[in-house]
Coordinates of C-alpha atoms and ligand atoms in Angstrom, one line a residue:
Chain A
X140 CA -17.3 -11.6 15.9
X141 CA -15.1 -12.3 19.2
X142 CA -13.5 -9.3 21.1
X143 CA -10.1 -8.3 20.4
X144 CA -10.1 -6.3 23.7
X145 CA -7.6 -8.8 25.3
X146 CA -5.0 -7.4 22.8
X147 CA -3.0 -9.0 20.5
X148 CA 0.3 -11.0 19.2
X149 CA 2.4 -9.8 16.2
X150 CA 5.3 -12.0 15.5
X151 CA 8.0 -11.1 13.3
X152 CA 10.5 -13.3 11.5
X153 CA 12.6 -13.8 8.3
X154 CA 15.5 -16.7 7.5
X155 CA 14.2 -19.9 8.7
X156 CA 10.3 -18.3 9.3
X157 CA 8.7 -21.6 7.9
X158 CA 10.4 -24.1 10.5
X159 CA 10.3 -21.4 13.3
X160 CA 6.4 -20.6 12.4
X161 CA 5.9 -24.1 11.9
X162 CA 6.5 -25.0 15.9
X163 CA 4.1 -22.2 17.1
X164 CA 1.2 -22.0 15.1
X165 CA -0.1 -25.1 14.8
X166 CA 0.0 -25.3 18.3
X167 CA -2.6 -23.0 19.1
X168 CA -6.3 -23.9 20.2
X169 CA -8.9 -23.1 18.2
X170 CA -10.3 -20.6 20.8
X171 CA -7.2 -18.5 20.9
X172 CA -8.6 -15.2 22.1
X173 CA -5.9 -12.8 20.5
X174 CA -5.1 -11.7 16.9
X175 CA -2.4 -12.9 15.1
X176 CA -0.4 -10.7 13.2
X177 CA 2.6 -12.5 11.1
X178 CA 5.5 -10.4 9.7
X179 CA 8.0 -12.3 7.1
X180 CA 10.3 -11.7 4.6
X181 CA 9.1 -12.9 1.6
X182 CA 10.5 -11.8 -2.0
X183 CA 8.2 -9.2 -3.4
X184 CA 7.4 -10.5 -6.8
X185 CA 5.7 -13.6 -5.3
X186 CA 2.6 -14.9 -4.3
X187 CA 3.1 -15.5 -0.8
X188 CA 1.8 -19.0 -0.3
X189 CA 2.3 -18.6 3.7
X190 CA -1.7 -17.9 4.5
X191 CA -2.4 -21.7 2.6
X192 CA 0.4 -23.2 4.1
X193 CA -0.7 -22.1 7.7
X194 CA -4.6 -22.4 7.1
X195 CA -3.7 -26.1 6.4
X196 CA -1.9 -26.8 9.5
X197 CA -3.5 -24.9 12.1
X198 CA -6.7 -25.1 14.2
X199 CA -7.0 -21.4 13.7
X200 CA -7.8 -19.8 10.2
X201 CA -4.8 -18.3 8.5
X202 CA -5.4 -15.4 5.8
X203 CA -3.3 -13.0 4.0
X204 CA -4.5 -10.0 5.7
X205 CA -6.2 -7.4 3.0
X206 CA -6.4 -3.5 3.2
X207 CA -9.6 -2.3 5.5
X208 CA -9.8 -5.6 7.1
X209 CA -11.3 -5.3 10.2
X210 CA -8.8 -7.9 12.8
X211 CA -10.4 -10.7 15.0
X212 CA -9.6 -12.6 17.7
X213 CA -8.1 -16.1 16.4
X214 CA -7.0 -15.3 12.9
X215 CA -3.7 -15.4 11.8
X216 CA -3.2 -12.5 9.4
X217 CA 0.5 -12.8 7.7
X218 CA 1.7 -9.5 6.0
X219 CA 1.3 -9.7 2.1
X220 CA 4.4 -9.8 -0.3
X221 CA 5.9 -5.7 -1.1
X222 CA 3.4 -3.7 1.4
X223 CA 4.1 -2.6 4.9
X224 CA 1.4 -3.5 7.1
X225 CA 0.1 -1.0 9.8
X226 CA -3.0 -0.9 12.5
X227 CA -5.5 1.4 12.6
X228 CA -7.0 2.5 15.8
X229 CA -10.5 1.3 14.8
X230 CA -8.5 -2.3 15.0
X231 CA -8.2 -2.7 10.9
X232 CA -5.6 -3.6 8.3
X233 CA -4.0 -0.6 6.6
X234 CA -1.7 -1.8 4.3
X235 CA 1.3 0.2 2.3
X236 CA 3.5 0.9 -0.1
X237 CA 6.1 3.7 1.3
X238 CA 9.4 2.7 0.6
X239 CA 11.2 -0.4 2.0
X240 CA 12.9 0.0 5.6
X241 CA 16.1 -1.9 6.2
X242 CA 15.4 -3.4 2.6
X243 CA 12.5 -4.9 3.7
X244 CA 9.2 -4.6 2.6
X245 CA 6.9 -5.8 4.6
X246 CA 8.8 -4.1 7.5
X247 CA 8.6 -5.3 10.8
X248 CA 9.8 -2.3 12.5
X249 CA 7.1 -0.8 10.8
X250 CA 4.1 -3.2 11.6
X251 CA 5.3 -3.5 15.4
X252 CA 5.6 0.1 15.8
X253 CA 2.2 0.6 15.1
X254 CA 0.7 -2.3 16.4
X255 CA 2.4 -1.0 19.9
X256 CA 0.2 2.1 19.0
X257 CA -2.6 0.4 19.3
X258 CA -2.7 -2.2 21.6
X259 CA 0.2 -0.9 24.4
X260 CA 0.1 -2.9 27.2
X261 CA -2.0 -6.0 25.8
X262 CA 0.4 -6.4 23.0
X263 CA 2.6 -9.4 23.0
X264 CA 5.8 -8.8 20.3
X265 CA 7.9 -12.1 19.2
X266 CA 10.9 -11.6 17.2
X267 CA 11.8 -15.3 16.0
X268 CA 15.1 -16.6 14.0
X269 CA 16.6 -14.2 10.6
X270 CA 19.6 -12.7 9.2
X271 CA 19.0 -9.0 9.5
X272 CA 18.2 -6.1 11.9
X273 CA 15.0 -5.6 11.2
X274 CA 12.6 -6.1 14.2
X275 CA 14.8 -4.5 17.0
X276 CA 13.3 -1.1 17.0
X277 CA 9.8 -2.5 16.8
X278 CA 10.1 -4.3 19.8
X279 CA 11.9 -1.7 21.4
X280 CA 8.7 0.3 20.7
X281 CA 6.6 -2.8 21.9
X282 CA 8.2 -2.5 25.4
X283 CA 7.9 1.0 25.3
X284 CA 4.4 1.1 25.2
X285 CA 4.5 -1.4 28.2
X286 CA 4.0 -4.5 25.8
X287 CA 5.6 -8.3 26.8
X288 CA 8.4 -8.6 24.5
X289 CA 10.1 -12.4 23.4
X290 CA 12.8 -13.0 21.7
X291 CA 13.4 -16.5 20.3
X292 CA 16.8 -17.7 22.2
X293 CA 19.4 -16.8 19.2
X294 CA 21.5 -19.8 20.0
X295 CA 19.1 -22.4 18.4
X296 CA 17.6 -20.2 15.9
X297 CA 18.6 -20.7 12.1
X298 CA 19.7 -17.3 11.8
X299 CA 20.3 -15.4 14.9
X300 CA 21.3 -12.2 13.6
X301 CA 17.5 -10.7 14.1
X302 CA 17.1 -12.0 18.0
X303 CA 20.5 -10.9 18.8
X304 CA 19.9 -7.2 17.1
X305 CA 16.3 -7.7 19.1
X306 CA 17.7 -8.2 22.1
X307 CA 20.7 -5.5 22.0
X308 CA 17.9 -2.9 21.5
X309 CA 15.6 -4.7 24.5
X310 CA 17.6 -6.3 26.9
X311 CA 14.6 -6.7 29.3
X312 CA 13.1 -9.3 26.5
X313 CA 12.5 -12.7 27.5
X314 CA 14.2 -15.1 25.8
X315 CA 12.9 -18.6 25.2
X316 CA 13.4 -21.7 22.3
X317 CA 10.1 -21.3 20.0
X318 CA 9.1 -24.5 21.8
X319 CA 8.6 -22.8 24.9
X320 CA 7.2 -19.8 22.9
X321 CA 4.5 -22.2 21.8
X322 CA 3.1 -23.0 25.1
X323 CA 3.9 -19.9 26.6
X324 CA 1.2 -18.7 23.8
X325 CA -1.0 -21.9 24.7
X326 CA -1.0 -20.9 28.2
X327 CA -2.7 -17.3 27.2
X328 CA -5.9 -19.8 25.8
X329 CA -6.5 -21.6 28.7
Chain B
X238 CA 3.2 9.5 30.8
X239 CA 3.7 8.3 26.9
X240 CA 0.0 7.7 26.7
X241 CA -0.5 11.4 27.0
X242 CA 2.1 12.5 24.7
X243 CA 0.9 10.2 22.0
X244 CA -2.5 11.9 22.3
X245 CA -1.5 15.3 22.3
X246 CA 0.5 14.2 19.1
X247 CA -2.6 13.0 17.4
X248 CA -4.5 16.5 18.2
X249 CA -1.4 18.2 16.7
X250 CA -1.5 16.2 13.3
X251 CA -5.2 16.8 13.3
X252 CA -4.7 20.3 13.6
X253 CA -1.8 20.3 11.3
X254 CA -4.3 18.6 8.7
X255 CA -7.0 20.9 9.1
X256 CA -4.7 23.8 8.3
X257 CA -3.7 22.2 5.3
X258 CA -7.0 22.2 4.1
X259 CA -8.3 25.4 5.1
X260 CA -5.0 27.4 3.7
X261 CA -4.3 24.9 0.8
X262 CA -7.5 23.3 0.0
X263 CA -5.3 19.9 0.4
X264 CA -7.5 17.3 2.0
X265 CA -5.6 14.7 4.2
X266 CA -8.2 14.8 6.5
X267 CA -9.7 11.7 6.2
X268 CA -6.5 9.3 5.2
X269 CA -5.5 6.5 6.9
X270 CA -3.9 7.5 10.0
X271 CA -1.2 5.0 11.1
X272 CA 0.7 5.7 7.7
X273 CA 0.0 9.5 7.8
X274 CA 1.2 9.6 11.4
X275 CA 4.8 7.7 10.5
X276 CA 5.2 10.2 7.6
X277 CA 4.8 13.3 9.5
X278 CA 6.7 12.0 12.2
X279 CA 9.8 11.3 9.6
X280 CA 8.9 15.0 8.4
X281 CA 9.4 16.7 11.6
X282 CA 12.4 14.9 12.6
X283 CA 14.1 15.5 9.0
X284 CA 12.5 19.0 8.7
X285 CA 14.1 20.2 12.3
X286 CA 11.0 21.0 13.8
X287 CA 10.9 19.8 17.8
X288 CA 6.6 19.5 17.3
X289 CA 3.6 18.7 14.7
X290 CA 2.4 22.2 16.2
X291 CA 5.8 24.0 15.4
X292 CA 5.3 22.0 11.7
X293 CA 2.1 23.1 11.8
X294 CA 3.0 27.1 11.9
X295 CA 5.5 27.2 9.6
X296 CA 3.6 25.3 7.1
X297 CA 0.6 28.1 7.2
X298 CA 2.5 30.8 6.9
X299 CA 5.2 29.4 4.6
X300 CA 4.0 28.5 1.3
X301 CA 7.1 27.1 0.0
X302 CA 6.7 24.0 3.0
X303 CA 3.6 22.6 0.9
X304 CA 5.3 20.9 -2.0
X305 CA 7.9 19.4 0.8
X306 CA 5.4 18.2 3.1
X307 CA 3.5 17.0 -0.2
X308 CA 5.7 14.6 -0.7
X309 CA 5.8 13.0 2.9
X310 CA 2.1 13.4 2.5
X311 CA 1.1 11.4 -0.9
X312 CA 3.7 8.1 -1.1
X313 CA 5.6 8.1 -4.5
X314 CA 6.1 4.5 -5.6
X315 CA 5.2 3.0 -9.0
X316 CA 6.9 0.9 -11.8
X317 CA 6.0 0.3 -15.3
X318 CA 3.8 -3.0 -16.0
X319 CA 3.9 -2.9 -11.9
X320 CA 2.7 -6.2 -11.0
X321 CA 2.9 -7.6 -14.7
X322 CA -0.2 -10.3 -14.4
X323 CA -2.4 -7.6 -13.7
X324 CA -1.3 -6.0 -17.4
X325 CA -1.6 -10.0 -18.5
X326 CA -4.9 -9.7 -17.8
X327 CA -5.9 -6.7 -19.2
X328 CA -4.7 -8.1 -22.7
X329 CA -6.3 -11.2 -22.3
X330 CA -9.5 -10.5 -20.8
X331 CA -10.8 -7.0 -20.5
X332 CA -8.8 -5.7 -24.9
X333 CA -11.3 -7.8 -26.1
X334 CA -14.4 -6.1 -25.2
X335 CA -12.9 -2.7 -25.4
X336 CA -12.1 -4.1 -28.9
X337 CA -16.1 -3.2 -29.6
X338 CA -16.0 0.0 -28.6
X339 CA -15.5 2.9 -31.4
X340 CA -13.8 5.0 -29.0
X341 CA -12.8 4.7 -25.7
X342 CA -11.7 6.5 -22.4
X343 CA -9.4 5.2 -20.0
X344 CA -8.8 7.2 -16.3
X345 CA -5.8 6.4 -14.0
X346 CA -7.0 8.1 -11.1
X347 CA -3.8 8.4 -8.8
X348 CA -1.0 7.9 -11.8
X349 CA 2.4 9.2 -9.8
X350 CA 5.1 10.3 -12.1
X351 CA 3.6 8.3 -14.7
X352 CA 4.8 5.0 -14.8
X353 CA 1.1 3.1 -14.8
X354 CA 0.0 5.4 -17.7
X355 CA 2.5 4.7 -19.7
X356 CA 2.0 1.4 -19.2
X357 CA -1.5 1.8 -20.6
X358 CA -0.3 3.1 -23.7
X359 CA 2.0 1.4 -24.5
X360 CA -0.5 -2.1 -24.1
X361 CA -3.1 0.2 -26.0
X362 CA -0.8 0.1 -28.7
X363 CA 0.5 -2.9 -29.3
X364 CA -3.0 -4.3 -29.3
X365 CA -4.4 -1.6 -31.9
X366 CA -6.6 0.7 -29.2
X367 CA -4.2 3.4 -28.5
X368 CA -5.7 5.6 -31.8
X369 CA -9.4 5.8 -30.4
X370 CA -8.7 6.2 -26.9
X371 CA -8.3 9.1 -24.3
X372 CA -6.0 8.7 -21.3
X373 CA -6.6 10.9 -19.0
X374 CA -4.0 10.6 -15.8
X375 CA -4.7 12.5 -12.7
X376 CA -3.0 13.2 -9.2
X377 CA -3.2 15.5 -6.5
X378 CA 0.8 16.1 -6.1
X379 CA 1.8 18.1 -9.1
X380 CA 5.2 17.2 -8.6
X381 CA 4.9 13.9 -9.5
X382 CA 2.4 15.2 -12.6
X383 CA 5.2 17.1 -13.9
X384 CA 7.3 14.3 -13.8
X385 CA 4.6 12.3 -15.5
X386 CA 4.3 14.8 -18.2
X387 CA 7.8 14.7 -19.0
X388 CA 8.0 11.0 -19.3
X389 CA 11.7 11.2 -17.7
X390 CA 13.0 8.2 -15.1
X391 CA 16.7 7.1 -13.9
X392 CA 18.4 4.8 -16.5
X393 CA 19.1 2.1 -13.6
X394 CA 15.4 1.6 -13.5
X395 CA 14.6 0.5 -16.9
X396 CA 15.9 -3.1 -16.3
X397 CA 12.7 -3.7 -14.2
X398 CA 10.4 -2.1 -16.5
X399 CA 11.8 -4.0 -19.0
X400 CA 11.3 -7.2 -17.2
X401 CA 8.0 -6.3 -16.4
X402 CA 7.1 -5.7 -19.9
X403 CA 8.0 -9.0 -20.8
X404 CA 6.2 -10.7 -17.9
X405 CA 3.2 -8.6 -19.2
X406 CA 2.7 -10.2 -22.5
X407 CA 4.8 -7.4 -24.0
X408 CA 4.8 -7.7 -27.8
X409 CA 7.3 -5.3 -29.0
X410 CA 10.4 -3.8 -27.4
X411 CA 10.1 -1.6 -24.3
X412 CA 13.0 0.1 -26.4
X413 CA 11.5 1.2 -29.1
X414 CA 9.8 3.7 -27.1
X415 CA 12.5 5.7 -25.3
X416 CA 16.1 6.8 -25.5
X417 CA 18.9 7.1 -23.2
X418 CA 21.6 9.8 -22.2
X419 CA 22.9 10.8 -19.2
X420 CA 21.9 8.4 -16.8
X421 CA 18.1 9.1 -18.2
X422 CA 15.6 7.3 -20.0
X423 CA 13.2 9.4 -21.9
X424 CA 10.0 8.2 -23.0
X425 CA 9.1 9.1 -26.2
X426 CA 6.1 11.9 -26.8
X427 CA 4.1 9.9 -29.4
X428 CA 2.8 8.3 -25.9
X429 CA 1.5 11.4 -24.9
X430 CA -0.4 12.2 -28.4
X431 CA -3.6 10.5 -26.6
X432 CA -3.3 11.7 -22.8
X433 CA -4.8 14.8 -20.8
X434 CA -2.8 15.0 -17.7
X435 CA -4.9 17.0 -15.1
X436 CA -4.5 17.7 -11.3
X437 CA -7.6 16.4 -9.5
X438 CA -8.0 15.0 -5.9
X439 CA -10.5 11.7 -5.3
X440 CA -11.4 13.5 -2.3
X441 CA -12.6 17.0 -2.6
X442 CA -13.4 16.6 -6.6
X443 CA -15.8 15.3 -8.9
X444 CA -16.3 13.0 -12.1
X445 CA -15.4 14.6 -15.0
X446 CA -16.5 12.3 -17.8
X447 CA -17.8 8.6 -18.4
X448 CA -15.5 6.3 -18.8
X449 CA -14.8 2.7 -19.8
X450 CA -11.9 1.8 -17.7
X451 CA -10.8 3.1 -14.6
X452 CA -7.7 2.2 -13.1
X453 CA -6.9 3.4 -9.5
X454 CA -4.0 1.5 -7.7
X455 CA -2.3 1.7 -4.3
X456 CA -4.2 4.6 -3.9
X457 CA -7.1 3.8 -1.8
X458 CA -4.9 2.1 0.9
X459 CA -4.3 5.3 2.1
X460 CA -7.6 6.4 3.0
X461 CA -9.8 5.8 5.4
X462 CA -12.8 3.7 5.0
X463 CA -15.3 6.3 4.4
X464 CA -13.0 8.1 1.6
X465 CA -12.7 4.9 0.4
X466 CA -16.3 4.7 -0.5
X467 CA -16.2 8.3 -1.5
X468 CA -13.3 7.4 -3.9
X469 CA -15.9 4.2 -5.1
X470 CA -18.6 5.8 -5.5
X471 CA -16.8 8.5 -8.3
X472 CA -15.3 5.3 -9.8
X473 CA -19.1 3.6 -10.0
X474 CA -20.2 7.5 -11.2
X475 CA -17.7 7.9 -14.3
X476 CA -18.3 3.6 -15.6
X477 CA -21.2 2.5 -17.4
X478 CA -22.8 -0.9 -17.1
X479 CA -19.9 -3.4 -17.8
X480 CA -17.2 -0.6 -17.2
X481 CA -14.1 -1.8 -15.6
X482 CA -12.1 -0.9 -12.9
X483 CA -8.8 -2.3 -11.7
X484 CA -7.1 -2.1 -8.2
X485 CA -4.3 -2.3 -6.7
X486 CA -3.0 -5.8 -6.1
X487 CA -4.3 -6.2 -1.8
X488 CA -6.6 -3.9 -2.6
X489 CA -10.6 -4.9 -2.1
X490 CA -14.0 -3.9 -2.7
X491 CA -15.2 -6.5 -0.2
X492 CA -15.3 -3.6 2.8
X493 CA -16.8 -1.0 0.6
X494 CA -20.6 0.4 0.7
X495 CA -20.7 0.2 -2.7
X496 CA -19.6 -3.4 -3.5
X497 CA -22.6 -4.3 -4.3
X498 CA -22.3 -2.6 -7.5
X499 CA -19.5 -4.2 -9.1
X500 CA -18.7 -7.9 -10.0
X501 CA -15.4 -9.7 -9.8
X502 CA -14.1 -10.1 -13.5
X503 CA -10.5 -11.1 -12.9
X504 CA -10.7 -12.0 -9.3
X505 CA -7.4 -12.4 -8.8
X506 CA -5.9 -9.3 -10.4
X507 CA -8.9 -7.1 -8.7
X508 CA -10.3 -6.1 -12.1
X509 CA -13.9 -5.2 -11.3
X510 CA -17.1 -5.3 -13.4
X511 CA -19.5 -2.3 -13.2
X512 CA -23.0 -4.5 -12.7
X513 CA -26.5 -2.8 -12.9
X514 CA -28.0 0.1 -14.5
Ligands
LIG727 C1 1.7 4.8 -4.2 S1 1.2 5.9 -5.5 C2 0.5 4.8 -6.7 C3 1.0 5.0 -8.1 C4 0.4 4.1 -9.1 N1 -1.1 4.2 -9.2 C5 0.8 2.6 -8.9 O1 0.1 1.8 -8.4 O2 2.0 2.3 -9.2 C6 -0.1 6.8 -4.8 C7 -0.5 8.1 -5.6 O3 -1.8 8.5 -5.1 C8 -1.8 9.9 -5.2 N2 -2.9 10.5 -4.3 C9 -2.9 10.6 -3.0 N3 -4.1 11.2 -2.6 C10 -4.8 11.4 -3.7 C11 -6.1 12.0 -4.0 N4 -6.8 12.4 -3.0 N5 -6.5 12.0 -5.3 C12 -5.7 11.6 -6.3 N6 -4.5 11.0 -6.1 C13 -4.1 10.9 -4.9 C14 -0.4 10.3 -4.7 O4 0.0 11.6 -5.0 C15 0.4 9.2 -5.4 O5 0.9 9.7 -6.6

């Protein structure tokens, strides 16, 4: 098992996650020395078929991440359809079913909240293109914890509700096209 | 500077845990901590209190705090028929070998207010079991048992459990088994003729009978990994060979200590197999 010590990446997205998601991850070496942690939208009473989609097109392995699950470097770990996903200080998956925040559930104010819990400054917190609000307290909590905070550029997003909300509640975020994002994560493997 | 604080707030929930215990005999001791540390947090900003600690003090000397802080403790969500392939596969795959048994006993460890039990019954009876078997739904919040007992839930909800019903295979009407006034939907008490409702914690209590299915869902997510196999191991206690138990839908027995003795029977609907002697 590889060493999550040099902290992790939780990305969070909704409207337009596929395209968006589609830039980044496949770009990623298959010795990417982080987690991956992928928060999206996706309608509840579905079977999320993002894990299959992204194990297909991406160097590293991509799972729907399962309650207890201990997280290790170079997975991709996308939040399952109707729970909330948090991390555990022990560095595991602890997934849940409180109620939905914002509407959403999986939340990603929730999920980056606690990830910032957990990794602090070795966190890196992405919110990319959707329609909603969700995401801007998360990050704020990101770069409260002295994370690096991104925010995809809301002019050439799909939806640029979410980065805009991001960015009113974390004006210090960088903000870069998910092109840029891409290598900027690249640049972490090498 | 935050570092510090977030520390001292962990020693405070701790603390505010063990009190819990040692005044109430409630157990939280051991749950999953990021979820129990966003609950509490939400329950001392909406409670008023300015610490855990200041939480902490009112909630041993004032009694009437526990059923409050019960409910930021223990999460409350359910639906009837809740994921309906899971009920699917209960018709199709486990009814016919309960279908050999001469009587049965069915345990929904962790029931809420009631909506997975009734779910059970309702599938016992459409598929002729519901007459030789014993429910027997337990929870640690008897708020939620009281709500389960009384088989009441908001009108506006019945459209989903309706739907759910029908995705589940459902052969009669979800209709035909409650009646509506006043924004309520009341379940009707011939449900109940079969079920023993009973407050009883997966943590500090034991088995209590053998049974042929157990179904514990969402439950388990919100321990820790060692109550988790505490939890398990009751569950691999109360099911003889070829007993079943069901869990929640991203739930696994993959991380457990006692994996080993179950088998998959519906993978994908985390309906377990009790293997072995
Ligand atoms: C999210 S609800 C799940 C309800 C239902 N099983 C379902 O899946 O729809 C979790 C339930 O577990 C109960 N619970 C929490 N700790 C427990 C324990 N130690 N023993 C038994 N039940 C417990 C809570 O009170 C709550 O009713």
């Amino acid at each position: 098992m590889m060493e999550t010590a040099g902290g992790a990446v939780i990305i969070g997205a909704s409207a337009g996650a596929l395209e968006a998601l589609s830039v980044i991850l496949p770009k990623l070496a298959s010795d990417f020395p982080r987690p991956i942690l992928v928060i999206v939208h996706v309608p509840p009473d579905k079977r999320s078929v993002l894990a299959s989609i992204f194990d297909a097109k991406c160097r590293l392995r991509a799972v729907e991440a399962e309650d207890k699950e201990p997280i290790e470097a170079g997975v991709i770990y996308f939040a399952p359809p109707d729970y909330h996903l948090l991390i555990e200080d022990t560095k595991t998956i602890a997934l849940s079913d409180e109620d939905q925040v914002l509407f959403s559930r999986p939340s990603i104010d929730v999920a980056f909240e606690s990830a910032a819990e957990v990794w602090g400054k070795s966190l890196i917190g992405i919110i990319l293109t959707g329609a909603n609000h969700d995401g801007a307290q998360g990050l704020k909590a990101v770069a409260a914890a002295g994370g690096t905070v991104i925010v995809q550029d809301p002019d050439g997003a799909y939806a640029g509700a979410m980065p805009q909300a991001a960015l009113a509640a974390c004006p210090q975020a960088l903000v870069l096209p998910v092109d840029i994002i891409a290598s900027y994560l690249q640049g972490i493997a090498a | 500077m935050t570092e510090t604080f977030e520390k001292v707030e962990d020693i405070e929930i701790r603390l505010l845990l063990d009190a819990l215990y040692h005044r109430y005999h409630y157990d939280f001791r051991n749950y999953a901590m990021a979820s129990i540390r966003r609950r509490l947090r939400q329950a001392r900003e909406q409670l008023g209190f300015q610490t855990i600690s200041a939480l902490q003090e009112s909630a041993l000397h004032d009694p009437d705090l526990l059923p409050v802080l019960l409910r930021y403790l223990t999460v409350q969500v359910s639906e009837m028929f809740r994921d309906p392939s899971y009920f699917q596969a209960i018709r199709d795959k486990v009814i016919p070998h309960l279908r050999t048994y001469p009587s049965l006993k069915v345990w929904i460890a962790g029931c809420s207010s009631g909506e997975e039990l009734y779910s059970f019954v309702i599938l016992f009876r459409e598929e002729g079991l519901e007459e030789r078997t014993i429910f027997y739904a337990t929870d640690i919040n008897p708020e939620a048992l009281a709500q389960a007992e009384s088989g009441i839930y908001d009108l506006e909800r019945v459209r989903l459990f309706t739907e759910n019903h029908r995705r589940a295979g459902g052969k009669t009407s979800l209709s035909d088994y409650y009646h509506s006034g006043y924004n309520r939907c009341v379940f009707d008490k011939s449900l109940r003729r079969q079920v023993v409702f009973s407050d009883h914690s997966l943590v500090t209590d034991q088995v209590f009978g053998e049974m042929q299915f157990v179904s514990c869902r969402n439950v388990m997510i919100y321990f820790d990994r060692d109550l988790q196999d505490r939890a398990i191991g009751l569950f691999k206690d109360a099911l003889p060979r070829n007993g079943f138990l069901g869990l929640g839908a991203k739930e696994t027995l993959r991380f457990s200590a006692h994996a080993d003795a179950f088998r998959d029977f519906v993978r994908e609907e985390k309906i377990y197999q009790r293997a072995g002697t």
